[in-house]
Amino acid sequence: MARGKLRIYLGAAPGVGKTYAMLSEAHRRIERGTDCVVAFVEHHDRPRTEVMLHGLEQVTRRDLEYRGTAFTEMDVDAVLERAPAVALVDELAHTNVPGSRNAKRWQDVEELLAAGIDVVSTVNIQHLESLGDVVESITGVRQKETVPDEVVRRADQIELVDMSPQALRRRMAHGNIYKSDRIDASLSNYFRPGNLTALRELALLWVADRVDEYLQQYRGEHNIRSTWQARERIVVGLTGGPEGRTLIRRASRMAAKGSGSEILAVYIARSDGLTGASPKELAVQRTLVEDLGGTFHHVIGDDIPAALLDFARGVNATQIVLGSSRRKTWQYVFGPGVGATVARDSGPDLDVHIVTHGEVAKGRGLPVARGARLGRSRVIWGWLVGVAGPTLLTLLLTHVDADLGLANDMLLFLTLTVAAALVGGLIPALASAAVGSLLLNYYFTPPLHLWTVSNNKNIVAIAVFVGVAVSVASVVDLAARRTHQAARLRAEAEILSFLAGSVLRGETSLEALLERVRETFAMESVALLERAGDTDPWTCAGSVGDGRPLERPEDADVDMPVGDHMALALSGRVLPAADRRVLAAFAAQAAVVLDRQRLQSEADQARTLAEGNRIRTALLAAVSHDLRTPLAGIKAAVSSLRSDDVEWSDEDEAELLEGIEAGADRLEHLVGNLLDMSRLQTGTVTPLIREVDLDEVVPMALGGVPDGSAELDIPETLPMVAVDKGLLERAVANIVENAVKYAPDETPVKVSASALGERVEIRVVDRGPGVPDSAKDRIFAPFQRYGDAPRGAGVGLGLAVARGFVEAMGGTLAAEDTPGGGLTMVLTLRAAAGRPPVRPDLSSQATS
């Protein structure tokens, strides 16, 4: 099913006639035979609007009650069931009453459009979500009901219902908008002339932008390259030089002469990265353009005039502003310049303005020699070989009595030309060819010592020499440049490979990445700056290096924007444009790493909160059952003892008191475990490490289990252990009590100890059902009880507390299978330094 079409009547304020225009359109469509119904229209008791509803089918509204008040809303199901061709839905930004199908009316409209129903709706400019702050600053009223701009922008047709502020105020005064009791207050507040004028301008500009989008789309679909001068758009061509600020201000004054004019500043960089532009100056010019209400664009193009014209025609510009050339007179031998070329090729649809400035004819410097990338020292040596070499060779050949012949002399001079090309590049090689040809002509070609050649063959020979020298120099220089490019691209590939690998592995921290940027580009400091909005101050998300602290991207020697509100700032030196390609990749990766760190932090916080919630939930369950059970037993026993209508025997009283004592002990044990677990969770367990004998601690830990349920085997020869006596006793007690709980009644739990090198192990062995390998780690988690343990058997904190205490003392607690069936808890502790103490002769086994 095809999606329905949306038509919106947009107004600057209430009362301009949006609903009236919508109803008029409905009557026109019905006259043409279109099935049109009123899904929801609010006439607000305006007589003229109410009259327009006559003759239109209205879908019954849905009645809703909210906080004791009855409301009516659009019945989406009824409209879908009616399935008209066109539905009228007033007040697109309206918020539905709670209990409705959707929270917003525009969501209801989306359902109708998805069902293939065309919708005609209305909205005021102040209800657009992006303009909420602007409207509040103008009118002092914050609009609570808004609609996303994208919903309105997606409309197939947007029609502005316009009215002058004076006419709207007259309509208000005549009572055509609000009732008489609201007229005076409205005219003196929201409907002031200034407010209405500002809202009207907002509506006109917003619709104009939408029309501009339609125009760009149409030109793109029909491949229209010529300029349509429907709106003044001024393109400012920037070179990164100091004259850019003058050009931007001049363009701003030109734009101010016509309402709705737009400024677009564009900087065109060569794809090979060769440029004399200052990144810092470009950043200043970008800020200036944005402050003046324009936009800044960065375009790549080898043919600067062609790229500039393509950009201007692509944005449907009407004027281009360029600065007068900074070239000196002799530099025009390299070409007519960008300004002259653009003016020649602009055609009749683009006006080109050449603006004078203070840098005219002050020079832009020589064109960058391709060989300059070989390094300053190599270029100098190339000139020495290319110019001084032929001179020295001439002195040598003229003072040595050896007639080698013109051909051999030419080969020697050609060798120097090739050497100059290898060392210094093309320009020194061409100079060597020129100097060599002159010296050959003067000293070695008859007639000697004259700048003439008598033999035509010698003329050909010298011409061939020059041609071969130039050709060989060009080839050698090209090979050197290709080698340089290959080396640079290989370095870039290695850097980008590192970045890609770090992305996939997720190993690089933000500080490590910034340090890599600092090392790669030899900078003093690198910082990643960000801000929440266009007017908010910059904050530092991360920085490395010893340079000065950076507070704004403009303070840096190099800044690389990352989106709208983030920038990578480098201090130390200005980078060439070629390096900015790799720097852009680093900047993008820095933003990704920062987002990843924040997401990881949020995930850790969420995990901590989830764990806390889980523990709280389990704690509530424990309190609701496991702690309530002994409390219920204590209360029942106490109530029985206090009962006056029952006479208890001594045995009965003793039994009841024993039950109270057992319940209290059980409560103490449960509460103790809960408190211990809370201490472990908050990290407040601080062990007091001392040298302790195990036979002083372990027997005391068995006091909480029935007599005969555990056997103790602690050899006297064991070394002392470095532990906290209280924590160790509590840990062993929990382990033994857990083992006794699951061990068969007739089989006692065995507690033994042994020394293994620098460690001492305590083993608690039971013959119970055991635990599978998959659950051995899970039994140490808080509030976990394995198997079919009864609800009254505890809250599942014993082993968790035991492991926490053991690990706090630097030991380990693990579970192993008992040979023959059962579970063995292995508690490993650090042996204390020194010899084991001498003990009196005591039995090595004790039963408790």
Coordinates of C-alpha atoms in Angstrom, one line a residue, residues 495-509 513 589 593 596:
I495 CA 49.7 4.4 10.9
L496 CA 46.2 3.7 9.5
S497 CA 46.8 0.0 10.0
F498 CA 47.7 0.6 13.6
L499 CA 44.5 2.7 14.0
A500 CA 42.4 0.0 12.4
G501 CA 43.9 -2.7 14.6
S502 CA 43.4 -0.7 17.7
V503 CA 39.7 -0.1 16.7
L504 CA 39.2 -3.9 16.2
R505 CA 41.0 -4.9 19.4
G506 CA 39.8 -2.0 21.5
E507 CA 43.2 -1.8 23.2
T508 CA 44.1 1.8 22.9
S509 CA 43.2 4.2 25.7
L513 CA 46.3 7.4 21.4
Q589 CA 39.8 7.6 16.3
V593 CA 38.0 6.0 21.9
R596 CA 34.1 3.8 24.0

